[in-house]
Structures are given as C-alpha cells and as structure tokens.
PDB file of C-alpha atoms in Angstrom:
ATOM      1  CA  GLN A 564     -16.467  -0.518   1.309  1.00  0.00           C
ATOM      2  CA  SER A 565     -13.004  -1.220   2.674  1.00  0.00           C
ATOM      3  CA  VAL A 566     -12.436  -4.440   4.947  1.00  0.00           C
ATOM      4  CA  LEU A 567     -10.785  -2.108   7.380  1.00  0.00           C
ATOM      5  CA  THR A 568     -12.823   0.813   8.622  1.00  0.00           C
ATOM      6  CA  GLN A 569     -11.503   4.293   9.173  1.00  0.00           C
ATOM      7  CA  PRO A 570     -13.072   7.790   9.944  1.00  0.00           C
ATOM      8  CA  PRO A 571     -13.130   9.682   6.863  1.00  0.00           C
ATOM      9  CA  SER A 572     -11.459  12.736   8.502  1.00  0.00           C
ATOM     10  CA  VAL A 573      -9.952  14.007  11.722  1.00  0.00           C
ATOM     11  CA  SER A 574      -8.645  17.389  12.760  1.00  0.00           C
ATOM     12  CA  GLY A 575      -6.743  19.131  15.360  1.00  0.00           C
ATOM     13  CA  ALA A 576      -4.946  22.273  16.411  1.00  0.00           C
ATOM     14  CA  PRO A 577      -1.021  22.500  16.335  1.00  0.00           C
ATOM     15  CA  GLY A 578       0.138  21.017  19.584  1.00  0.00           C
ATOM     16  CA  GLN A 579      -2.825  18.799  20.048  1.00  0.00           C
ATOM     17  CA  ARG A 580      -3.026  15.119  19.981  1.00  0.00           C
ATOM     18  CA  VAL A 581      -5.256  13.244  17.444  1.00  0.00           C
ATOM     19  CA  THR A 582      -6.170   9.503  17.090  1.00  0.00           C
ATOM     20  CA  ILE A 583      -7.293   7.517  14.144  1.00  0.00           C
ATOM     21  CA  SER A 584      -9.112   4.294  14.510  1.00  0.00           C
ATOM     22  CA  CYS A 585      -9.087   1.196  12.350  1.00  0.00           C
ATOM     23  CA  THR A 586     -11.795  -1.442  12.828  1.00  0.00           C
ATOM     24  CA  GLY A 587     -11.411  -4.870  11.285  1.00  0.00           C
ATOM     25  CA  GLY A 588     -12.795  -8.194  11.945  1.00  0.00           C
ATOM     26  CA  SER A 589     -12.086 -11.778  12.907  1.00  0.00           C
ATOM     27  CA  SER A 590     -10.377 -12.750   9.721  1.00  0.00           C
ATOM     28  CA  ASN A 591      -7.644  -9.815  10.013  1.00  0.00           C
ATOM     29  CA  ILE A 592      -7.015  -7.751  13.001  1.00  0.00           C
ATOM     30  CA  GLY A 593      -9.152 -10.023  15.230  1.00  0.00           C
ATOM     31  CA  ALA A 594      -7.312 -13.040  14.128  1.00  0.00           C
ATOM     32  CA  GLY A 595      -4.018 -11.701  15.300  1.00  0.00           C
ATOM     33  CA  PHE A 596      -2.463 -10.364  12.042  1.00  0.00           C
ATOM     34  CA  ASP A 597      -0.440  -7.367  12.600  1.00  0.00           C
ATOM     35  CA  VAL A 598      -1.652  -3.782  11.665  1.00  0.00           C
ATOM     36  CA  HIS A 599       0.633  -1.339   9.745  1.00  0.00           C
ATOM     37  CA  TRP A 600       0.161   2.470   9.089  1.00  0.00           C
ATOM     38  CA  TYR A 601       0.890   4.574   5.938  1.00  0.00           C
ATOM     39  CA  GLN A 602       1.266   8.417   5.621  1.00  0.00           C
ATOM     40  CA  GLN A 603       0.336   9.738   2.301  1.00  0.00           C
ATOM     41  CA  LEU A 604       1.284  13.608   1.875  1.00  0.00           C
ATOM     42  CA  PRO A 605      -0.452  15.366  -0.850  1.00  0.00           C
ATOM     43  CA  GLY A 606       0.522  14.361  -4.269  1.00  0.00           C
ATOM     44  CA  THR A 607       3.169  11.711  -3.079  1.00  0.00           C
ATOM     45  CA  ALA A 608       3.573   8.282  -2.789  1.00  0.00           C
ATOM     46  CA  PRO A 609       2.516   6.398   0.574  1.00  0.00           C
ATOM     47  CA  LYS A 610       5.160   5.957   3.060  1.00  0.00           C
ATOM     48  CA  LEU A 611       5.461   3.396   5.866  1.00  0.00           C
ATOM     49  CA  LEU A 612       4.794   5.133   9.070  1.00  0.00           C
ATOM     50  CA  ILE A 613       4.151   2.368  11.668  1.00  0.00           C
ATOM     51  CA  TYR A 614       4.778  -1.247  11.215  1.00  0.00           C
ATOM     52  CA  VAL A 615       3.795  -4.348  13.209  1.00  0.00           C
ATOM     53  CA  ASN A 616       1.540  -2.646  15.317  1.00  0.00           C
ATOM     54  CA  ASN A 617       3.834  -0.048  16.983  1.00  0.00           C
ATOM     55  CA  ASN A 618       7.209   0.036  15.372  1.00  0.00           C
ATOM     56  CA  ARG A 619       8.512   3.359  13.751  1.00  0.00           C
ATOM     57  CA  PRO A 620      10.987   3.016  10.623  1.00  0.00           C
ATOM     58  CA  SER A 621      13.990   5.068  11.077  1.00  0.00           C
ATOM     59  CA  GLY A 622      13.439   8.897  10.779  1.00  0.00           C
ATOM     60  CA  VAL A 623       9.702   8.740  11.906  1.00  0.00           C
ATOM     61  CA  PRO A 624       9.414  10.975  14.947  1.00  0.00           C
ATOM     62  CA  ASP A 625       8.178   9.516  18.089  1.00  0.00           C
ATOM     63  CA  ARG A 626       5.149  11.659  18.185  1.00  0.00           C
ATOM     64  CA  PHE A 627       3.672   9.021  16.040  1.00  0.00           C
ATOM     65  CA  SER A 628       2.603   5.821  17.900  1.00  0.00           C
ATOM     66  CA  ALA A 629       0.236   3.141  17.472  1.00  0.00           C
ATOM     67  CA  SER A 630      -1.744   0.285  19.305  1.00  0.00           C
ATOM     68  CA  LYS A 631      -3.886  -2.703  18.673  1.00  0.00           C
ATOM     69  CA  SER A 632      -6.526  -4.540  20.634  1.00  0.00           C
ATOM     70  CA  GLY A 633      -9.056  -7.089  19.856  1.00  0.00           C
ATOM     71  CA  THR A 634     -10.381  -6.154  16.292  1.00  0.00           C
ATOM     72  CA  SER A 635      -9.191  -2.624  16.261  1.00  0.00           C
ATOM     73  CA  ALA A 636      -6.118  -0.506  16.181  1.00  0.00           C
ATOM     74  CA  SER A 637      -5.274   3.101  16.677  1.00  0.00           C
ATOM     75  CA  LEU A 638      -2.774   5.453  15.393  1.00  0.00           C
ATOM     76  CA  ALA A 639      -1.910   8.571  17.706  1.00  0.00           C
ATOM     77  CA  ILE A 640      -0.339  11.758  16.505  1.00  0.00           C
ATOM     78  CA  GLY A 641       0.862  13.918  19.472  1.00  0.00           C
ATOM     79  CA  GLY A 642       2.236  17.494  19.037  1.00  0.00           C
ATOM     80  CA  LEU A 643       0.381  18.043  15.855  1.00  0.00           C
ATOM     81  CA  GLN A 644       2.394  20.114  13.268  1.00  0.00           C
ATOM     82  CA  ALA A 645       1.105  21.480   9.797  1.00  0.00           C
ATOM     83  CA  GLU A 646       3.517  19.236   8.111  1.00  0.00           C
ATOM     84  CA  ASP A 647       1.471  16.284   9.601  1.00  0.00           C
ATOM     85  CA  GLU A 648      -1.409  17.200   7.301  1.00  0.00           C
ATOM     86  CA  ALA A 649      -1.950  13.975   5.055  1.00  0.00           C
ATOM     87  CA  ASP A 650      -4.075  11.023   4.359  1.00  0.00           C
ATOM     88  CA  TYR A 651      -3.481   7.979   6.754  1.00  0.00           C
ATOM     89  CA  TYR A 652      -4.103   4.468   6.017  1.00  0.00           C
ATOM     90  CA  CYS A 653      -4.086   1.279   8.066  1.00  0.00           C
ATOM     91  CA  GLN A 654      -3.299  -2.025   6.602  1.00  0.00           C
ATOM     92  CA  SER A 655      -3.346  -5.721   7.639  1.00  0.00           C
ATOM     93  CA  TYR A 656      -3.614  -9.211   6.291  1.00  0.00           C
ATOM     94  CA  ASP A 657      -6.952 -11.003   5.797  1.00  0.00           C
ATOM     95  CA  SER A 658      -6.949 -14.635   5.851  1.00  0.00           C
ATOM     96  CA  SER A 659     -10.188 -15.220   4.237  1.00  0.00           C
ATOM     97  CA  LEU A 660      -9.151 -12.985   1.177  1.00  0.00           C
ATOM     98  CA  SER A 661      -5.421 -14.433   1.321  1.00  0.00           C
ATOM     99  CA  GLY A 662      -4.232 -10.843   0.699  1.00  0.00           C
ATOM    100  CA  SER A 663      -3.421  -7.488   2.374  1.00  0.00           C
ATOM    101  CA  VAL A 664      -6.294  -4.966   3.148  1.00  0.00           C
ATOM    102  CA  PHE A 665      -6.229  -1.297   3.529  1.00  0.00           C
ATOM    103  CA  GLY A 666      -8.552   0.823   5.563  1.00  0.00           C
ATOM    104  CA  GLY A 667     -10.504   3.732   3.318  1.00  0.00           C
ATOM    105  CA  GLY A 668      -7.963   6.064   4.645  1.00  0.00           C
ATOM    106  CA  THR A 669      -8.294   9.145   7.084  1.00  0.00           C
ATOM    107  CA  LYS A 670      -7.629  12.963   5.993  1.00  0.00           C
ATOM    108  CA  LEU A 671      -6.057  14.720   8.790  1.00  0.00           C
ATOM    109  CA  THR A 672      -6.291  18.545   8.965  1.00  0.00           C
ATOM    110  CA  VAL A 673      -4.106  20.684  11.013  1.00  0.00           C
ATOM    111  CA  LEU A 674      -6.402  23.586  11.877  1.00  0.00           C
TER     112      LEU A 674
ATOM    113  CA  GLU B 325      19.879   4.526  -2.367  1.00  0.00           C
ATOM    114  CA  VAL B 326      16.880   2.193  -2.051  1.00  0.00           C
ATOM    115  CA  GLN B 327      14.480   2.915  -4.971  1.00  0.00           C
ATOM    116  CA  LEU B 328      11.764   1.661  -7.032  1.00  0.00           C
ATOM    117  CA  VAL B 329      10.799   3.236 -10.395  1.00  0.00           C
ATOM    118  CA  GLU B 330       7.580   2.307 -12.146  1.00  0.00           C
ATOM    119  CA  SER B 331       6.952   2.663 -15.791  1.00  0.00           C
ATOM    120  CA  GLY B 332       4.636   1.688 -18.669  1.00  0.00           C
ATOM    121  CA  GLY B 333       1.523   3.831 -17.602  1.00  0.00           C
ATOM    122  CA  GLY B 334      -0.589   5.871 -20.103  1.00  0.00           C
ATOM    123  CA  LEU B 335      -3.624   6.245 -21.841  1.00  0.00           C
ATOM    124  CA  VAL B 336      -5.447   3.000 -23.121  1.00  0.00           C
ATOM    125  CA  GLN B 337      -8.680   2.468 -24.630  1.00  0.00           C
ATOM    126  CA  PRO B 338     -10.958   0.110 -22.887  1.00  0.00           C
ATOM    127  CA  GLY B 339     -10.505  -3.391 -23.658  1.00  0.00           C
ATOM    128  CA  GLY B 340      -6.841  -2.880 -24.407  1.00  0.00           C
ATOM    129  CA  SER B 341      -3.736  -4.047 -22.367  1.00  0.00           C
ATOM    130  CA  LEU B 342      -0.781  -2.736 -20.575  1.00  0.00           C
ATOM    131  CA  ARG B 343       2.319  -4.127 -18.953  1.00  0.00           C
ATOM    132  CA  LEU B 344       3.608  -1.974 -16.042  1.00  0.00           C
ATOM    133  CA  SER B 345       7.321  -2.286 -15.095  1.00  0.00           C
ATOM    134  CA  CYS B 346       8.971  -1.436 -11.794  1.00  0.00           C
ATOM    135  CA  ALA B 347      12.745  -1.175 -11.715  1.00  0.00           C
ATOM    136  CA  ALA B 348      14.591  -1.744  -8.464  1.00  0.00           C
ATOM    137  CA  SER B 349      17.916  -0.580  -7.109  1.00  0.00           C
ATOM    138  CA  GLY B 350      19.948  -0.140  -4.105  1.00  0.00           C
ATOM    139  CA  PHE B 351      18.840  -3.383  -2.365  1.00  0.00           C
ATOM    140  CA  THR B 352      18.826  -7.264  -2.965  1.00  0.00           C
ATOM    141  CA  PHE B 353      15.559  -7.396  -4.938  1.00  0.00           C
ATOM    142  CA  SER B 354      15.678 -11.321  -5.170  1.00  0.00           C
ATOM    143  CA  SER B 355      15.415 -11.368  -1.308  1.00  0.00           C
ATOM    144  CA  TYR B 356      12.002  -9.504  -1.218  1.00  0.00           C
ATOM    145  CA  TRP B 357       8.190 -10.302  -1.701  1.00  0.00           C
ATOM    146  CA  MET B 358       7.047  -7.380  -3.907  1.00  0.00           C
ATOM    147  CA  SER B 359       3.341  -5.920  -4.355  1.00  0.00           C
ATOM    148  CA  TRP B 360       1.553  -3.791  -6.665  1.00  0.00           C
ATOM    149  CA  VAL B 361      -1.081  -1.423  -4.944  1.00  0.00           C
ATOM    150  CA  ARG B 362      -3.135   0.912  -6.983  1.00  0.00           C
ATOM    151  CA  GLN B 363      -4.939   4.185  -6.088  1.00  0.00           C
ATOM    152  CA  ALA B 364      -8.049   5.489  -8.115  1.00  0.00           C
ATOM    153  CA  PRO B 365      -8.310   9.201  -8.585  1.00  0.00           C
ATOM    154  CA  GLY B 366      -9.568  10.622  -5.058  1.00  0.00           C
ATOM    155  CA  LYS B 367      -9.739   7.249  -3.698  1.00  0.00           C
ATOM    156  CA  GLY B 368      -7.859   5.087  -1.153  1.00  0.00           C
ATOM    157  CA  LEU B 369      -5.365   2.412  -1.438  1.00  0.00           C
ATOM    158  CA  GLU B 370      -6.062  -1.021  -2.942  1.00  0.00           C
ATOM    159  CA  TRP B 371      -3.552  -3.903  -2.670  1.00  0.00           C
ATOM    160  CA  VAL B 372      -3.497  -5.415  -6.361  1.00  0.00           C
ATOM    161  CA  ALA B 373      -1.192  -8.472  -6.038  1.00  0.00           C
ATOM    162  CA  ASN B 374       1.907  -9.936  -4.681  1.00  0.00           C
ATOM    163  CA  ILE B 375       4.861 -12.204  -5.724  1.00  0.00           C
ATOM    164  CA  LYS B 376       7.285 -14.257  -3.623  1.00  0.00           C
ATOM    165  CA  GLN B 377      10.911 -13.992  -3.974  1.00  0.00           C
ATOM    166  CA  ASP B 378      11.441 -16.590  -6.704  1.00  0.00           C
ATOM    167  CA  GLY B 379       8.160 -16.032  -8.219  1.00  0.00           C
ATOM    168  CA  SER B 380       6.686 -19.522  -7.191  1.00  0.00           C
ATOM    169  CA  ALA B 381       3.797 -18.073  -5.350  1.00  0.00           C
ATOM    170  CA  LYS B 382       1.474 -15.117  -6.489  1.00  0.00           C
ATOM    171  CA  TYR B 383      -1.589 -13.730  -4.936  1.00  0.00           C
ATOM    172  CA  TYR B 384      -4.318 -11.531  -6.248  1.00  0.00           C
ATOM    173  CA  VAL B 385      -7.126  -9.545  -4.866  1.00  0.00           C
ATOM    174  CA  GLU B 386     -10.181 -11.704  -5.833  1.00  0.00           C
ATOM    175  CA  SER B 387     -11.935  -9.047  -7.958  1.00  0.00           C
ATOM    176  CA  LEU B 388      -8.973  -8.762 -10.427  1.00  0.00           C
ATOM    177  CA  LYS B 389      -8.156 -12.286 -10.721  1.00  0.00           C
ATOM    178  CA  GLY B 390      -7.981 -13.422 -14.327  1.00  0.00           C
ATOM    179  CA  ARG B 391      -7.323 -10.086 -15.872  1.00  0.00           C
ATOM    180  CA  PHE B 392      -4.020  -9.146 -14.006  1.00  0.00           C
ATOM    181  CA  THR B 393      -0.847 -11.097 -13.824  1.00  0.00           C
ATOM    182  CA  ILE B 394       2.135 -10.281 -11.465  1.00  0.00           C
ATOM    183  CA  SER B 395       5.804 -11.530 -12.584  1.00  0.00           C
ATOM    184  CA  ARG B 396       9.410 -10.624 -11.849  1.00  0.00           C
ATOM    185  CA  ASP B 397      12.843 -10.983 -13.371  1.00  0.00           C
ATOM    186  CA  ASN B 398      15.244 -11.058 -10.561  1.00  0.00           C
ATOM    187  CA  ALA B 399      18.091 -10.872 -13.074  1.00  0.00           C
ATOM    188  CA  LYS B 400      16.947  -7.619 -14.263  1.00  0.00           C
ATOM    189  CA  LYS B 401      15.933  -6.562 -10.746  1.00  0.00           C
ATOM    190  CA  SER B 402      12.270  -5.962 -12.371  1.00  0.00           C
ATOM    191  CA  LEU B 403       8.639  -6.427 -11.226  1.00  0.00           C
ATOM    192  CA  TYR B 404       5.912  -6.549 -13.863  1.00  0.00           C
ATOM    193  CA  LEU B 405       2.053  -6.139 -13.963  1.00  0.00           C
ATOM    194  CA  GLN B 406       0.354  -7.316 -17.053  1.00  0.00           C
ATOM    195  CA  ILE B 407      -3.233  -5.903 -17.137  1.00  0.00           C
ATOM    196  CA  ASN B 408      -5.619  -7.169 -19.825  1.00  0.00           C
ATOM    197  CA  SER B 409      -9.164  -6.142 -20.786  1.00  0.00           C
ATOM    198  CA  LEU B 410      -8.784  -2.852 -19.207  1.00  0.00           C
ATOM    199  CA  ARG B 411     -11.792  -1.183 -17.791  1.00  0.00           C
ATOM    200  CA  ALA B 412     -12.705   2.520 -16.965  1.00  0.00           C
ATOM    201  CA  GLU B 413     -12.445   1.530 -13.270  1.00  0.00           C
ATOM    202  CA  ASP B 414      -8.942   0.404 -13.520  1.00  0.00           C
ATOM    203  CA  THR B 415      -7.933   4.052 -14.033  1.00  0.00           C
ATOM    204  CA  ALA B 416      -5.344   4.594 -11.030  1.00  0.00           C
ATOM    205  CA  VAL B 417      -1.929   5.316 -10.176  1.00  0.00           C
ATOM    206  CA  TYR B 418      -0.103   1.948  -9.756  1.00  0.00           C
ATOM    207  CA  TYR B 419       2.624   1.660  -7.218  1.00  0.00           C
ATOM    208  CA  CYS B 420       5.095  -0.967  -6.621  1.00  0.00           C
ATOM    209  CA  ALA B 421       6.502  -1.857  -3.219  1.00  0.00           C
ATOM    210  CA  THR B 422       8.803  -4.064  -1.294  1.00  0.00           C
ATOM    211  CA  ASN B 423       6.927  -6.386   0.834  1.00  0.00           C
ATOM    212  CA  TYR B 424       8.230  -7.589   4.314  1.00  0.00           C
ATOM    213  CA  ASN B 425       6.145  -9.522   6.827  1.00  0.00           C
ATOM    214  CA  TYR B 426       2.810  -8.457   5.001  1.00  0.00           C
ATOM    215  CA  TYR B 427       3.770  -4.717   5.152  1.00  0.00           C
ATOM    216  CA  MET B 428       5.022  -2.383   2.506  1.00  0.00           C
ATOM    217  CA  ASP B 429       8.422  -0.491   3.457  1.00  0.00           C
ATOM    218  CA  VAL B 430       9.498   0.978   0.175  1.00  0.00           C
ATOM    219  CA  TRP B 431       7.127   2.439  -2.316  1.00  0.00           C
ATOM    220  CA  GLY B 432       7.798   3.672  -5.731  1.00  0.00           C
ATOM    221  CA  ARG B 433       6.440   7.058  -7.036  1.00  0.00           C
ATOM    222  CA  GLY B 434       3.848   5.271  -9.354  1.00  0.00           C
ATOM    223  CA  THR B 435       2.775   5.215 -12.937  1.00  0.00           C
ATOM    224  CA  THR B 436      -0.546   6.384 -14.053  1.00  0.00           C
ATOM    225  CA  VAL B 437      -2.975   4.400 -15.917  1.00  0.00           C
ATOM    226  CA  THR B 438      -5.991   6.023 -17.633  1.00  0.00           C
ATOM    227  CA  VAL B 439      -8.440   4.049 -19.414  1.00  0.00           C
ATOM    228  CA  SER B 440     -10.637   6.035 -21.682  1.00  0.00           C
ATOM    229  CA  SER B 441     -11.786   5.967 -25.375  1.00  0.00           C
TER     230      SER B 441
END
C-alpha cells in the first residue's frame, strides 16, 4: 500500500473538469512537505506536471492546476481532452521514511 | 537538449546482480541530486534511492537497503544503480531522474529489468 492515497480511477467527458485527490499523513503532506504531480501517458516515462504544490513547468497547459491543504492535495484538470488520458501520480517527501513517496496512481479515462 | 538515457537492464536469474547506468547530457550533471525510480509491470511508481551532487549523501527506500547501491561519476556524467541478490519482485522498469527540491523534473525513458529463471 502506498503512503499517499489516490483513487484508482476517475473519468470525465471531453470539456469537463475532474479532480484527483492525494491523501497523506502527518509525516509527509501534513508536515508541510510540498506535493508534486506527474503524468504518465501509456507506454511512456512519467513527466513532471505540477511542482511545489501548484507550479506548472514550461509547456504544461493552464488547464492543469493543483492545491494542497492539511494532509491532502488535489489535482484539477479542466477542459478535458482525449490526450489527457493517462495515469497521474502525486509525490511528496516523508520525514519518517527519509525519502520520497508516491501515491498509487490514478487512471484518468476520457469518455 | 536535456537528456537521460538508462541502460544495463535485461533478463537475469534470481540471485544474480545487475548494474544499471544512466547517461546524462544537456545540463550540468554535477549540480543535481539524482534519483532512481522503478515501476513494476502494471503497478505504480516507487522511489528507490537518491544521491547528492558530490555523492556524499545517499538515501534508499527502507525495504531495499543492503541490496541496492546508488553511485555516480560526475566526470562521466553518469549515475549508477547496483542491484544484488535479485528477486522476482525486482522486475520493473527502472528510471533515472534529476532531483530538484524533492521533485523529479527530468526523467529518462527507463531500462527494463526482468528477474526470472
């Protein structure tokens, strides 16, 4: 089981908005450590999507946004497009484990 | 172009060893922490280890300590992962990635390790 908990799957129709939650604990997100998000398209390597809670690397559309509160974080994807169909992972640092931790991943299906 | 290219994966018998390599180009390798992340077939991402710019600090996921060793050669702009006593559960794609403020901003395409008799 992953230290960070994500829903296994979410879905939405093109144009809709979906959110993916990431729930941690007092030694990671709740301790103030930043949350980062990655997108993994089918058959490819992960790609940094959001860093330090709500910052987008160059080239990432502003349809992608994220937030963090307490022991949880969430990723929002607005104006869903077929190309957004992918696996999404949250990641943070855990002080009790002295290392990075990932969520189990969420598969986004665009209906 | 910033690039990371992993190599060294393959089919290995249980109990065997492998040394994975990651060649960096297009950026100042010696300025970055580096990480290895793995992904078992059909599973999620698992952080494996990371190493400081000068190699003076190394951290591992607890469950892999003792069998996995991360190292780097800044002169060769290369990152390594030595894996000993390989088990079936080590079967995965292994990615190297640059580490900046605890996030991984550049990833390689990965190298596949298959442990099977």
